[in-house]
Structure formats: structure tokens, C-alpha cells
Amino acid sequence: MSYLTEILPKMPRYAAAYRRWAPPGTPLNLTFSVTNQCQSRCKTCGIWRIYRDDPEKRQTELTTDEIEKIFRSLGHVYVFNISGGEPFLRKDLVEIIRLACIHLSPGIIHIPTNALAVDRIVAQTQEILSYLKRRCPHVRLTIKPSLDHVGEKHDEIRGVPGNFEKVMALFDQLKFLQAGYPRFHAELGTVISRWNMNDIRKIAAFVTRLGTDSYRNEIAEQRSEMLNQADPITPDPDQYEAAADFFVKQIKTRMRQKVLFQRITHAFRLVYYALAVSILRENRQVIPCYAGIANAHLTPYGDVWPCCTLGYEQPMGSLRDNGYDFKALWNSRRADAVRRFIREGRCACPMANQAYSNILMHPPSLARVVREIVCAG
């Protein structure tokens, strides 16, 4: 319940900021894209093209000294999402997490991965877990290899032969590490796109047999961050609703078997699926969006976005340009203008990471989450 106890005192402040009655305060959820390096060639994402087209740009990613300045200026966040590119390609990833623990004191750290560098990922995960056990034993760490299909079809979607076997090898080793770290969770995640939407039952049945702690499913989105806005990757609402209905049934049959933390996570997911379907059907913000208030996104180059969907289209500013002062940028006129753009409903997306914060800030949706937790107890 720590997530709820973290946000409950902040909810009035966030609600006031949404209405422009008060400054937003610090975000609850920070996503940091630590690099745009990536070995994958996914059909759903074009991030890998950035350094293919401009190899020198890689040298402009934030240094650990710059990252520490930013973290120190930001202060506490509860959820620290590490993203990419492929996060484990950062040689200093362990140091970035150490700095986050010192300055952000997160309760949850979440890292997705394409699983292509198995030995490197396992070695870095062991270092991270060792540090957390010594210094931050309260922190929950989740690592989520991506699994978009079974066998060669996964490799086809991800653009790398042999990727599926590496996902399996990594997942086995992550599960083995769990024995010594009870607050470490090995997950799997599927991006639902037009290349796998008709095979969701098959993929989910395969994942169920693996015994994953959690199975996350997100819809393939056209995002500024992913350079895929011209790509027809998103399933239509009927197709996504059929997949979501299947996931809902799966979750509800297993809710009672989960520990409280996992039941809370699953309850949010149940509410999210219904919300995502509505957003796709209506193409509008079905509930208010708190991007740029409860959530923030930090790019590899020090730019701050309200979310990765708007990304390059609605940046809030550059921390390199203002001396790495997050709070000054977060409370700037430009940041306020971006929040106004969102508040006016000029964007709409089913991005899961943002949706969970929006659900927390929407009393009817939060009530649904509570009902799902209570009914599963």
C-alpha cells in the first residue's frame, strides 16, 4: 500500500496544479531514458535510427556528473522508471541507480530490456541487487524482458534473429536471482501491435506456463519519442478490446493467489484496460491527464518532457540550458504552457505509465481499483 500512502498527501497539490491554483510540486513518477542506443530493429519503434543516422549524437548523452546534478535538484520521486533505447547498454547504469537511490529515494525501480545482451544484463542486475540489499532494502526492483511473440515470430517483430532464445535465457536467470532478493520481481511484457494482435491468447498462455511474477501488456503507440508516428502499428479498438477482455479474465482468475503488492498492481491494470479501450474508441482524454504534473520524462540529453508520447512536440525545456535546475524548469512558463496544452485536451493516448497516475487522481477510477483489490482479498 506504500504507493497509495505516497500519493495520498500529494493528491490535493496535484489537483490544484491541474486547475492552475498552485505550483505542481515534484512529480511522483520519473521516467529517465538513459540512452537511445539500441540493438533491436523493432517494427513498433524507430529509436534505433537516431544513432544510425547521427552516430556522433551518442556522445551528447548526459554524463553521470550531470545526472547527479539533476537528481539533486529534483528530490524524492516514488517510481523511477528507467527506459531507452536499451537501458543496459549504459556502462554506468549501476552508478545511475546508485545516484537515484541517494537523491531520489525511490520506492520502486523498473527497467525494461530487449534481453539481447544476456550476460551483461545479468551481471548489472546482480550489482544493482547487491547495492539495494546493502543500502536500500525497501526498494522494489522489477526487470521486464520484452516478449512480443513466441519463437521466430518474436524475432521477426523485434528485427533480430535469436532474440527469443535470449529472452528465455535471461528470464530463467532473473528467476534464479529472485531466491536471494524477495523484493526483486522478474516480469515479461508484450507490446500489442498489428503483428501479434491475433495471437494474444497463444502468447499469454506461453507466458503463464513460465510462471512470471507479472505480465504487462501495452498497446503499440505512435509516439514522438519512438519516431514511429507515420507507422501503422496500433490495433483498432475492436481488436484491442478483444485482447484486453482476455487479459482481464486471466488476471481475475489469479488475483487471490497474489500477494498484496501484486494484487494492487493487477487491480490498476484491470482499470487501465477499460480506460485504454475507451481512449482508443473516443480519441480523447476520457479522464483528466496529469502528465507534466504527477509524471515527468527525462531524455538522454537533459530535456524534460511531460510524457514520451508528446516528447519532441511539447518539450518543457532543457536542463543543460538552465544549469540543471529541475525545479526551476518544472515551474517555468514553458512548462505551464505545456500543461495547458494537455489540460485543454489537445492530446489523447493510452500510455500505461501515465494512465496509472491519472487513475490515482480520478476518484471514480480509484474507487474501481479499491473494489478490485477488496474483491480479490
mmCIF file of C-alpha atoms in Angstrom:
data_model
loop_
_atom_site.group_PDB
_atom_site.id
_atom_site.type_symbol
_atom_site.label_atom_id
_atom_site.label_comp_id
_atom_site.label_asym_id
_atom_site.label_seq_id
_atom_site.Cartn_x
_atom_site.Cartn_y
_atom_site.Cartn_z
ATOM 1 C CA MET A 1 0.000 0.000 0.000
ATOM 2 C CA SER A 2 3.053 2.281 0.085
ATOM 3 C CA TYR A 3 2.244 3.676 -3.385
ATOM 4 C CA LEU A 4 -1.104 4.918 -2.108
ATOM 5 C CA THR A 5 0.370 6.325 1.093
ATOM 6 C CA GLU A 6 2.936 8.184 -1.022
ATOM 7 C CA ILE A 7 0.435 9.824 -3.314
ATOM 8 C CA LEU A 8 -2.499 10.493 -0.972
ATOM 9 C CA PRO A 9 -0.832 13.542 0.655
ATOM 10 C CA LYS A 10 0.153 14.827 -2.813
ATOM 11 C CA MET A 11 -3.230 14.417 -4.476
ATOM 12 C CA PRO A 12 -4.623 17.801 -3.346
ATOM 13 C CA ARG A 13 -1.471 19.534 -4.605
ATOM 14 C CA TYR A 14 -1.645 17.790 -7.985
ATOM 15 C CA ALA A 15 -5.364 18.551 -8.285
ATOM 16 C CA ALA A 16 -4.692 22.220 -7.518
ATOM 17 C CA ALA A 17 -1.851 22.302 -10.059
ATOM 18 C CA TYR A 18 -4.123 20.809 -12.724
ATOM 19 C CA ARG A 19 -6.557 23.674 -12.126
ATOM 20 C CA ARG A 20 -3.685 26.202 -12.089
ATOM 21 C CA TRP A 21 -4.345 27.122 -8.466
ATOM 22 C CA ALA A 22 -0.863 26.134 -7.248
ATOM 23 C CA PRO A 23 2.573 25.034 -8.489
ATOM 24 C CA PRO A 24 2.792 21.294 -9.221
ATOM 25 C CA GLY A 25 5.394 20.303 -6.633
ATOM 26 C CA THR A 26 7.665 17.374 -7.503
ATOM 27 C CA PRO A 27 6.423 14.515 -9.705
ATOM 28 C CA LEU A 28 5.587 11.168 -8.184
ATOM 29 C CA ASN A 29 6.828 9.254 -11.205
ATOM 30 C CA LEU A 30 10.022 9.935 -13.181
ATOM 31 C CA THR A 31 10.903 8.114 -16.392
ATOM 32 C CA PHE A 32 14.527 8.540 -17.427
ATOM 33 C CA SER A 33 15.535 7.396 -20.902
ATOM 34 C CA VAL A 34 19.167 6.807 -20.051
ATOM 35 C CA THR A 35 20.254 6.144 -23.658
ATOM 36 C CA ASN A 36 18.969 5.961 -27.211
ATOM 37 C CA GLN A 37 21.398 3.153 -28.045
ATOM 38 C CA CYS A 38 19.555 0.005 -29.095
ATOM 39 C CA GLN A 39 20.494 -3.228 -30.872
ATOM 40 C CA SER A 40 16.853 -4.051 -31.714
ATOM 41 C CA ARG A 41 15.227 -3.150 -35.007
ATOM 42 C CA CYS A 42 11.624 -3.265 -33.832
ATOM 43 C CA LYS A 43 8.696 -2.824 -36.188
ATOM 44 C CA THR A 44 6.969 -0.758 -33.496
ATOM 45 C CA CYS A 45 9.821 1.656 -32.660
ATOM 46 C CA GLY A 46 12.333 3.753 -34.555
ATOM 47 C CA ILE A 47 14.596 4.900 -31.706
ATOM 48 C CA TRP A 48 17.411 2.759 -33.101
ATOM 49 C CA ARG A 49 17.544 5.032 -36.165
ATOM 50 C CA ILE A 50 18.787 8.011 -34.118
ATOM 51 C CA TYR A 51 22.411 6.864 -33.830
ATOM 52 C CA ARG A 52 22.358 5.099 -37.178
ATOM 53 C CA ASP A 53 21.626 8.435 -38.826
ATOM 54 C CA ASP A 54 23.774 10.538 -36.471
ATOM 55 C CA PRO A 55 26.470 8.418 -34.734
ATOM 56 C CA GLU A 56 28.051 11.470 -33.088
ATOM 57 C CA LYS A 57 24.879 12.267 -31.168
ATOM 58 C CA ARG A 58 25.594 9.366 -28.818
ATOM 59 C CA GLN A 59 28.453 11.402 -27.364
ATOM 60 C CA THR A 60 25.986 14.073 -26.188
ATOM 61 C CA GLU A 61 24.152 11.862 -23.690
ATOM 62 C CA LEU A 62 24.195 13.072 -20.095
ATOM 63 C CA THR A 63 27.250 12.212 -18.028
ATOM 64 C CA THR A 64 26.935 10.820 -14.511
ATOM 65 C CA ASP A 65 28.058 14.207 -13.127
ATOM 66 C CA GLU A 66 25.226 15.914 -14.994
ATOM 67 C CA ILE A 67 22.757 13.241 -13.884
ATOM 68 C CA GLU A 68 23.731 13.735 -10.248
ATOM 69 C CA LYS A 69 23.139 17.490 -10.531
ATOM 70 C CA ILE A 70 19.680 16.849 -11.972
ATOM 71 C CA PHE A 71 18.744 14.264 -9.354
ATOM 72 C CA ARG A 72 19.964 16.507 -6.546
ATOM 73 C CA SER A 73 17.830 19.377 -7.825
ATOM 74 C CA LEU A 74 14.757 17.183 -8.262
ATOM 75 C CA GLY A 75 14.323 15.472 -4.898
ATOM 76 C CA HIS A 76 12.169 12.483 -3.965
ATOM 77 C CA VAL A 77 10.134 10.538 -6.523
ATOM 78 C CA TYR A 78 8.405 7.283 -5.682
ATOM 79 C CA VAL A 79 8.518 5.452 -9.031
ATOM 80 C CA PHE A 80 11.758 5.582 -11.019
ATOM 81 C CA ASN A 81 11.300 4.108 -14.500
ATOM 82 C CA ILE A 82 14.467 3.571 -16.478
ATOM 83 C CA SER A 83 13.957 3.470 -20.221
ATOM 84 C CA GLY A 84 15.830 3.687 -23.504
ATOM 85 C CA GLY A 85 16.800 2.568 -26.149
ATOM 86 C CA GLU A 86 18.210 -0.402 -24.333
ATOM 87 C CA PRO A 87 18.992 0.730 -20.751
ATOM 88 C CA PHE A 88 21.591 -1.955 -20.058
ATOM 89 C CA LEU A 89 23.840 -0.589 -22.814
ATOM 90 C CA ARG A 90 24.751 2.283 -20.467
ATOM 91 C CA LYS A 91 28.036 1.206 -18.904
ATOM 92 C CA ASP A 92 27.274 3.379 -15.874
ATOM 93 C CA LEU A 93 23.719 2.103 -15.314
ATOM 94 C CA VAL A 94 24.561 0.799 -11.841
ATOM 95 C CA GLU A 95 26.005 4.191 -10.906
ATOM 96 C CA ILE A 96 22.875 5.939 -12.216
ATOM 97 C CA ILE A 97 20.741 3.755 -9.959
ATOM 98 C CA ARG A 98 23.039 4.441 -7.007
ATOM 99 C CA LEU A 99 22.649 8.191 -7.601
ATOM 100 C CA ALA A 100 18.871 7.768 -7.889
ATOM 101 C CA CYS A 101 18.762 5.953 -4.551
ATOM 102 C CA ILE A 102 20.799 8.687 -2.882
ATOM 103 C CA HIS A 103 18.958 11.714 -4.274
ATOM 104 C CA LEU A 104 15.521 10.472 -5.407
ATOM 105 C CA SER A 105 14.995 7.760 -2.741
ATOM 106 C CA PRO A 106 12.513 5.824 -4.918
ATOM 107 C CA GLY A 107 10.265 3.050 -3.634
ATOM 108 C CA ILE A 108 10.092 1.260 -6.991
ATOM 109 C CA ILE A 109 12.693 0.980 -9.768
ATOM 110 C CA HIS A 110 11.520 -0.512 -13.059
ATOM 111 C CA ILE A 111 13.744 -1.449 -16.020
ATOM 112 C CA PRO A 112 12.587 -2.923 -19.348
ATOM 113 C CA THR A 113 15.065 -4.712 -21.606
ATOM 114 C CA ASN A 114 15.270 -6.296 -25.049
ATOM 115 C CA ALA A 115 17.319 -9.169 -23.487
ATOM 116 C CA LEU A 116 19.897 -9.205 -26.280
ATOM 117 C CA ALA A 117 22.969 -8.849 -24.020
ATOM 118 C CA VAL A 118 22.142 -11.615 -21.527
ATOM 119 C CA ASP A 119 25.448 -11.817 -19.660
ATOM 120 C CA ARG A 120 25.752 -8.046 -19.379
ATOM 121 C CA ILE A 121 22.170 -7.686 -18.097
ATOM 122 C CA VAL A 122 22.595 -10.438 -15.502
ATOM 123 C CA ALA A 123 25.904 -9.001 -14.270
ATOM 124 C CA GLN A 124 24.479 -5.480 -13.941
ATOM 125 C CA THR A 125 21.331 -6.801 -12.270
ATOM 126 C CA GLN A 126 23.439 -8.628 -9.697
ATOM 127 C CA GLU A 127 25.353 -5.418 -8.974
ATOM 128 C CA ILE A 128 22.119 -3.452 -8.630
ATOM 129 C CA LEU A 129 20.565 -6.039 -6.316
ATOM 130 C CA SER A 130 23.692 -6.203 -4.183
ATOM 131 C CA TYR A 131 23.667 -2.421 -3.778
ATOM 132 C CA LEU A 132 19.949 -2.325 -2.960
ATOM 133 C CA LYS A 133 20.295 -5.091 -0.403
ATOM 134 C CA ARG A 134 23.083 -3.203 1.364
ATOM 135 C CA ARG A 135 21.814 0.353 1.090
ATOM 136 C CA CYS A 136 18.112 0.419 0.128
ATOM 137 C CA PRO A 137 16.477 -2.857 1.184
ATOM 138 C CA HIS A 138 12.995 -1.290 0.999
ATOM 139 C CA VAL A 139 13.214 -0.647 -2.770
ATOM 140 C CA ARG A 140 11.366 -2.968 -5.131
ATOM 141 C CA LEU A 141 13.212 -3.675 -8.381
ATOM 142 C CA THR A 142 11.390 -5.016 -11.432
ATOM 143 C CA ILE A 143 13.108 -6.037 -14.655
ATOM 144 C CA LYS A 144 10.932 -6.711 -17.660
ATOM 145 C CA PRO A 145 12.267 -8.504 -20.742
ATOM 146 C CA SER A 146 10.094 -7.817 -23.773
ATOM 147 C CA LEU A 147 8.278 -10.777 -25.337
ATOM 148 C CA ASP A 148 6.186 -9.820 -28.349
ATOM 149 C CA HIS A 149 5.562 -13.339 -29.661
ATOM 150 C CA VAL A 150 6.749 -16.926 -29.372
ATOM 151 C CA GLY A 151 9.774 -18.246 -31.264
ATOM 152 C CA GLU A 152 10.775 -16.800 -34.615
ATOM 153 C CA LYS A 153 7.749 -14.513 -34.737
ATOM 154 C CA HIS A 154 9.187 -12.589 -31.783
ATOM 155 C CA ASP A 155 12.487 -12.272 -33.654
ATOM 156 C CA GLU A 156 10.642 -11.001 -36.726
ATOM 157 C CA ILE A 157 8.836 -8.260 -34.777
ATOM 158 C CA ARG A 158 11.994 -7.272 -32.905
ATOM 159 C CA GLY A 159 14.199 -7.423 -36.004
ATOM 160 C CA VAL A 160 16.962 -9.593 -34.504
ATOM 161 C CA PRO A 161 17.365 -13.346 -35.167
ATOM 162 C CA GLY A 162 17.806 -15.374 -31.975
ATOM 163 C CA ASN A 163 16.206 -12.736 -29.739
ATOM 164 C CA PHE A 164 13.505 -15.104 -28.455
ATOM 165 C CA GLU A 165 16.043 -17.611 -27.135
ATOM 166 C CA LYS A 166 17.871 -14.812 -25.368
ATOM 167 C CA VAL A 167 14.629 -13.639 -23.714
ATOM 168 C CA MET A 168 14.135 -17.173 -22.394
ATOM 169 C CA ALA A 169 17.729 -17.446 -21.190
ATOM 170 C CA LEU A 170 17.581 -14.076 -19.423
ATOM 171 C CA PHE A 171 14.213 -14.761 -17.829
ATOM 172 C CA ASP A 172 15.483 -18.063 -16.401
ATOM 173 C CA GLN A 173 18.484 -16.324 -14.839
ATOM 174 C CA LEU A 174 16.386 -13.475 -13.449
ATOM 175 C CA LYS A 175 14.037 -16.010 -11.834
ATOM 176 C CA PHE A 176 17.069 -17.726 -10.289
ATOM 177 C CA LEU A 177 18.239 -14.422 -8.764
ATOM 178 C CA GLN A 178 14.895 -13.946 -7.021
ATOM 179 C CA ALA A 179 15.706 -16.546 -4.385
ATOM 180 C CA GLY A 180 18.085 -14.157 -2.644
ATOM 181 C CA TYR A 181 16.105 -10.956 -3.162
ATOM 182 C CA PRO A 182 12.432 -11.116 -2.149
ATOM 183 C CA ARG A 183 11.759 -7.552 -3.363
ATOM 184 C CA PHE A 184 13.046 -8.332 -6.849
ATOM 185 C CA HIS A 185 10.438 -9.168 -9.492
ATOM 186 C CA ALA A 186 11.083 -10.754 -12.897
ATOM 187 C CA GLU A 187 8.356 -9.742 -15.325
ATOM 188 C CA LEU A 188 7.579 -10.115 -19.009
ATOM 189 C CA GLY A 189 5.887 -7.584 -21.241
ATOM 190 C CA THR A 190 4.188 -7.594 -24.632
ATOM 191 C CA VAL A 191 3.575 -4.647 -26.913
ATOM 192 C CA ILE A 192 0.259 -5.395 -28.615
ATOM 193 C CA SER A 193 0.572 -4.377 -32.246
ATOM 194 C CA ARG A 194 -0.890 -5.308 -35.610
ATOM 195 C CA TRP A 195 1.801 -8.006 -35.886
ATOM 196 C CA ASN A 196 0.680 -10.036 -32.863
ATOM 197 C CA MET A 197 -2.867 -8.915 -32.004
ATOM 198 C CA ASN A 198 -4.434 -12.106 -33.392
ATOM 199 C CA ASP A 199 -2.139 -14.357 -31.352
ATOM 200 C CA ILE A 200 -2.517 -12.819 -27.891
ATOM 201 C CA ARG A 201 -4.077 -15.954 -26.373
ATOM 202 C CA LYS A 202 -1.192 -18.077 -27.582
ATOM 203 C CA ILE A 203 1.415 -15.622 -26.260
ATOM 204 C CA ALA A 204 -0.345 -15.226 -22.897
ATOM 205 C CA ALA A 205 -0.716 -18.997 -22.470
ATOM 206 C CA PHE A 206 3.007 -19.386 -23.100
ATOM 207 C CA VAL A 207 3.847 -16.669 -20.553
ATOM 208 C CA THR A 208 1.541 -18.267 -17.957
ATOM 209 C CA ARG A 209 3.475 -21.524 -18.197
ATOM 210 C CA LEU A 210 6.709 -19.660 -17.443
ATOM 211 C CA GLY A 211 5.464 -18.531 -14.011
ATOM 212 C CA THR A 212 6.287 -14.827 -14.347
ATOM 213 C CA ASP A 213 5.577 -12.541 -11.364
ATOM 214 C CA SER A 214 3.689 -10.170 -13.615
ATOM 215 C CA TYR A 215 2.801 -9.895 -17.281
ATOM 216 C CA ARG A 216 2.477 -6.349 -18.592
ATOM 217 C CA ASN A 217 0.706 -5.582 -21.839
ATOM 218 C CA GLU A 218 0.730 -2.233 -23.576
ATOM 219 C CA ILE A 219 -0.726 -1.151 -26.851
ATOM 220 C CA ALA A 220 1.662 -0.119 -29.610
ATOM 221 C CA GLU A 221 1.504 3.669 -29.817
ATOM 222 C CA GLN A 222 2.662 6.260 -32.277
ATOM 223 C CA ARG A 223 4.938 8.360 -30.067
ATOM 224 C CA SER A 224 7.145 11.307 -30.811
ATOM 225 C CA GLU A 225 9.886 9.650 -28.747
ATOM 226 C CA MET A 226 9.873 6.484 -30.881
ATOM 227 C CA LEU A 227 9.961 8.225 -34.272
ATOM 228 C CA ASN A 228 7.120 5.990 -35.418
ATOM 229 C CA GLN A 229 4.301 8.471 -35.965
ATOM 230 C CA ALA A 230 3.894 7.547 -39.626
ATOM 231 C CA ASP A 231 3.906 3.802 -38.954
ATOM 232 C CA PRO A 232 0.554 1.921 -38.861
ATOM 233 C CA ILE A 233 1.305 -0.095 -35.737
ATOM 234 C CA THR A 234 -1.736 0.370 -33.465
ATOM 235 C CA PRO A 235 -4.554 -2.222 -33.440
ATOM 236 C CA ASP A 236 -8.058 -0.893 -33.954
ATOM 237 C CA PRO A 237 -10.297 -0.579 -30.866
ATOM 238 C CA ASP A 238 -12.221 -3.809 -31.501
ATOM 239 C CA GLN A 239 -9.049 -5.837 -31.821
ATOM 240 C CA TYR A 240 -7.521 -4.314 -28.700
ATOM 241 C CA GLU A 241 -10.735 -4.769 -26.724
ATOM 242 C CA ALA A 242 -10.749 -8.489 -27.554
ATOM 243 C CA ALA A 243 -7.181 -8.790 -26.243
ATOM 244 C CA ALA A 244 -7.967 -6.699 -23.157
ATOM 245 C CA ASP A 245 -11.015 -8.853 -22.326
ATOM 246 C CA PHE A 246 -8.815 -11.925 -22.408
ATOM 247 C CA PHE A 247 -6.230 -10.336 -20.088
ATOM 248 C CA VAL A 248 -8.950 -9.234 -17.675
ATOM 249 C CA LYS A 249 -10.255 -12.787 -17.379
ATOM 250 C CA GLN A 250 -6.738 -14.101 -16.850
ATOM 251 C CA ILE A 251 -5.965 -11.591 -14.116
ATOM 252 C CA LYS A 252 -9.209 -12.138 -12.236
ATOM 253 C CA THR A 253 -8.731 -15.909 -12.089
ATOM 254 C CA ARG A 254 -5.356 -15.464 -10.382
ATOM 255 C CA MET A 255 -5.856 -12.371 -8.194
ATOM 256 C CA ARG A 256 -6.430 -14.308 -4.971
ATOM 257 C CA GLN A 257 -3.121 -16.133 -5.364
ATOM 258 C CA LYS A 258 -1.112 -12.896 -5.411
ATOM 259 C CA VAL A 259 0.500 -11.063 -2.516
ATOM 260 C CA LEU A 260 -0.940 -7.638 -1.698
ATOM 261 C CA PHE A 261 1.608 -5.674 -3.763
ATOM 262 C CA GLN A 262 0.818 -7.770 -6.825
ATOM 263 C CA ARG A 263 -2.956 -7.527 -6.252
ATOM 264 C CA ILE A 264 -2.677 -3.734 -6.191
ATOM 265 C CA THR A 265 -0.674 -3.801 -9.439
ATOM 266 C CA HIS A 266 -3.186 -6.114 -11.080
ATOM 267 C CA ALA A 267 -6.149 -4.029 -9.900
ATOM 268 C CA PHE A 268 -4.692 -0.944 -11.569
ATOM 269 C CA ARG A 269 -4.172 -2.988 -14.703
ATOM 270 C CA LEU A 270 -7.802 -4.081 -14.774
ATOM 271 C CA VAL A 271 -8.981 -0.482 -14.637
ATOM 272 C CA TYR A 272 -6.357 0.543 -17.197
ATOM 273 C CA TYR A 273 -7.569 -1.930 -19.822
ATOM 274 C CA ALA A 274 -11.092 -0.482 -19.782
ATOM 275 C CA LEU A 275 -9.693 3.057 -19.888
ATOM 276 C CA ALA A 276 -7.382 2.280 -22.827
ATOM 277 C CA VAL A 277 -10.250 0.828 -24.863
ATOM 278 C CA SER A 278 -12.337 3.951 -24.241
ATOM 279 C CA ILE A 279 -9.493 6.269 -25.246
ATOM 280 C CA LEU A 280 -8.949 4.366 -28.483
ATOM 281 C CA ARG A 281 -12.649 4.419 -29.315
ATOM 282 C CA GLU A 282 -13.288 8.055 -28.455
ATOM 283 C CA ASN A 283 -9.867 9.539 -29.296
ATOM 284 C CA ARG A 284 -9.998 11.888 -26.325
ATOM 285 C CA GLN A 285 -8.899 12.151 -22.715
ATOM 286 C CA VAL A 286 -11.567 10.026 -21.052
ATOM 287 C CA ILE A 287 -10.286 11.118 -17.635
ATOM 288 C CA PRO A 288 -8.034 14.122 -16.857
ATOM 289 C CA CYS A 289 -4.361 13.665 -17.721
ATOM 290 C CA TYR A 290 -1.703 14.628 -15.186
ATOM 291 C CA ALA A 291 1.303 14.365 -17.483
ATOM 292 C CA GLY A 292 3.697 17.145 -16.565
ATOM 293 C CA ILE A 293 2.309 17.236 -13.018
ATOM 294 C CA ALA A 294 2.419 13.777 -11.423
ATOM 295 C CA ASN A 295 4.780 12.387 -14.094
ATOM 296 C CA ALA A 296 7.897 13.651 -15.818
ATOM 297 C CA HIS A 297 10.131 12.276 -18.555
ATOM 298 C CA LEU A 298 13.884 12.979 -18.767
ATOM 299 C CA THR A 299 15.647 12.359 -22.094
ATOM 300 C CA PRO A 300 19.247 11.126 -22.522
ATOM 301 C CA TYR A 301 20.241 14.713 -23.373
ATOM 302 C CA GLY A 302 18.716 16.500 -20.382
ATOM 303 C CA ASP A 303 15.435 17.631 -21.913
ATOM 304 C CA VAL A 304 12.265 17.382 -19.797
ATOM 305 C CA TRP A 305 9.005 16.221 -21.353
ATOM 306 C CA PRO A 306 5.575 15.813 -19.775
ATOM 307 C CA CYS A 307 5.462 12.323 -21.306
ATOM 308 C CA CYS A 308 7.101 10.326 -24.076
ATOM 309 C CA THR A 309 4.010 10.483 -26.293
ATOM 310 C CA LEU A 310 4.229 14.258 -26.745
ATOM 311 C CA GLY A 311 8.002 14.132 -26.483
ATOM 312 C CA TYR A 312 9.729 16.290 -29.055
ATOM 313 C CA GLU A 313 6.446 18.020 -29.933
ATOM 314 C CA GLN A 314 5.830 19.571 -26.497
ATOM 315 C CA PRO A 315 9.150 19.802 -24.596
ATOM 316 C CA MET A 316 9.215 21.683 -21.312
ATOM 317 C CA GLY A 317 12.831 22.748 -21.636
ATOM 318 C CA SER A 318 16.483 21.738 -21.382
ATOM 319 C CA LEU A 319 18.185 21.213 -18.026
ATOM 320 C CA ARG A 320 21.545 21.809 -19.667
ATOM 321 C CA ASP A 321 20.363 25.277 -20.623
ATOM 322 C CA ASN A 322 19.286 26.263 -17.093
ATOM 323 C CA GLY A 323 22.160 24.877 -15.025
ATOM 324 C CA TYR A 324 20.488 21.506 -14.233
ATOM 325 C CA ASP A 325 17.836 23.057 -12.011
ATOM 326 C CA PHE A 326 14.845 20.742 -12.366
ATOM 327 C CA LYS A 327 12.530 22.699 -10.083
ATOM 328 C CA ALA A 328 13.151 25.959 -11.949
ATOM 329 C CA LEU A 329 12.360 24.312 -15.275
ATOM 330 C CA TRP A 330 9.348 22.438 -13.817
ATOM 331 C CA ASN A 331 7.854 25.749 -12.659
ATOM 332 C CA SER A 332 8.723 27.752 -15.789
ATOM 333 C CA ARG A 333 6.324 29.497 -18.152
ATOM 334 C CA ARG A 334 7.128 26.992 -20.874
ATOM 335 C CA ALA A 335 6.228 24.086 -18.573
ATOM 336 C CA ASP A 336 2.956 25.816 -17.690
ATOM 337 C CA ALA A 337 2.170 26.241 -21.391
ATOM 338 C CA VAL A 338 2.678 22.506 -21.975
ATOM 339 C CA ARG A 339 0.381 21.679 -19.056
ATOM 340 C CA ARG A 340 -2.248 23.990 -20.528
ATOM 341 C CA PHE A 341 -1.960 22.143 -23.868
ATOM 342 C CA ILE A 342 -2.655 18.851 -22.070
ATOM 343 C CA ARG A 343 -5.395 20.243 -19.853
ATOM 344 C CA GLU A 344 -7.228 21.584 -22.906
ATOM 345 C CA GLY A 345 -7.493 18.010 -24.183
ATOM 346 C CA ARG A 346 -5.380 18.623 -27.263
ATOM 347 C CA CYS A 347 -3.812 15.177 -26.954
ATOM 348 C CA ALA A 348 -5.034 11.713 -26.015
ATOM 349 C CA CYS A 349 -3.211 8.420 -25.644
ATOM 350 C CA PRO A 350 -3.495 5.095 -23.778
ATOM 351 C CA MET A 351 0.091 5.125 -22.415
ATOM 352 C CA ALA A 352 0.033 2.822 -19.381
ATOM 353 C CA ASN A 353 2.666 4.551 -17.262
ATOM 354 C CA GLN A 354 0.782 7.843 -17.361
ATOM 355 C CA ALA A 355 -2.632 6.212 -17.114
ATOM 356 C CA TYR A 356 -1.839 4.724 -13.694
ATOM 357 C CA SER A 357 -1.183 8.187 -12.270
ATOM 358 C CA ASN A 358 -4.321 9.509 -13.944
ATOM 359 C CA ILE A 359 -6.348 6.695 -12.370
ATOM 360 C CA LEU A 360 -4.977 7.600 -8.945
ATOM 361 C CA MET A 361 -6.067 11.198 -9.442
ATOM 362 C CA HIS A 362 -9.572 10.273 -10.677
ATOM 363 C CA PRO A 363 -11.808 9.304 -7.712
ATOM 364 C CA PRO A 364 -14.242 7.065 -9.666
ATOM 365 C CA SER A 365 -11.358 5.136 -11.263
ATOM 366 C CA LEU A 366 -9.509 4.865 -7.970
ATOM 367 C CA ALA A 367 -12.683 3.516 -6.363
ATOM 368 C CA ARG A 368 -12.757 0.806 -9.017
ATOM 369 C CA VAL A 369 -9.168 -0.128 -8.146
ATOM 370 C CA VAL A 370 -10.074 -0.422 -4.459
ATOM 371 C CA ARG A 371 -13.081 -2.598 -5.301
ATOM 372 C CA GLU A 372 -10.911 -4.940 -7.373
ATOM 373 C CA ILE A 373 -8.403 -5.267 -4.506
ATOM 374 C CA VAL A 374 -11.092 -5.890 -1.905
ATOM 375 C CA CYS A 375 -12.964 -8.403 -4.048
ATOM 376 C CA ALA A 376 -9.731 -10.316 -4.652
ATOM 377 C CA GLY A 377 -8.798 -10.390 -0.957
#
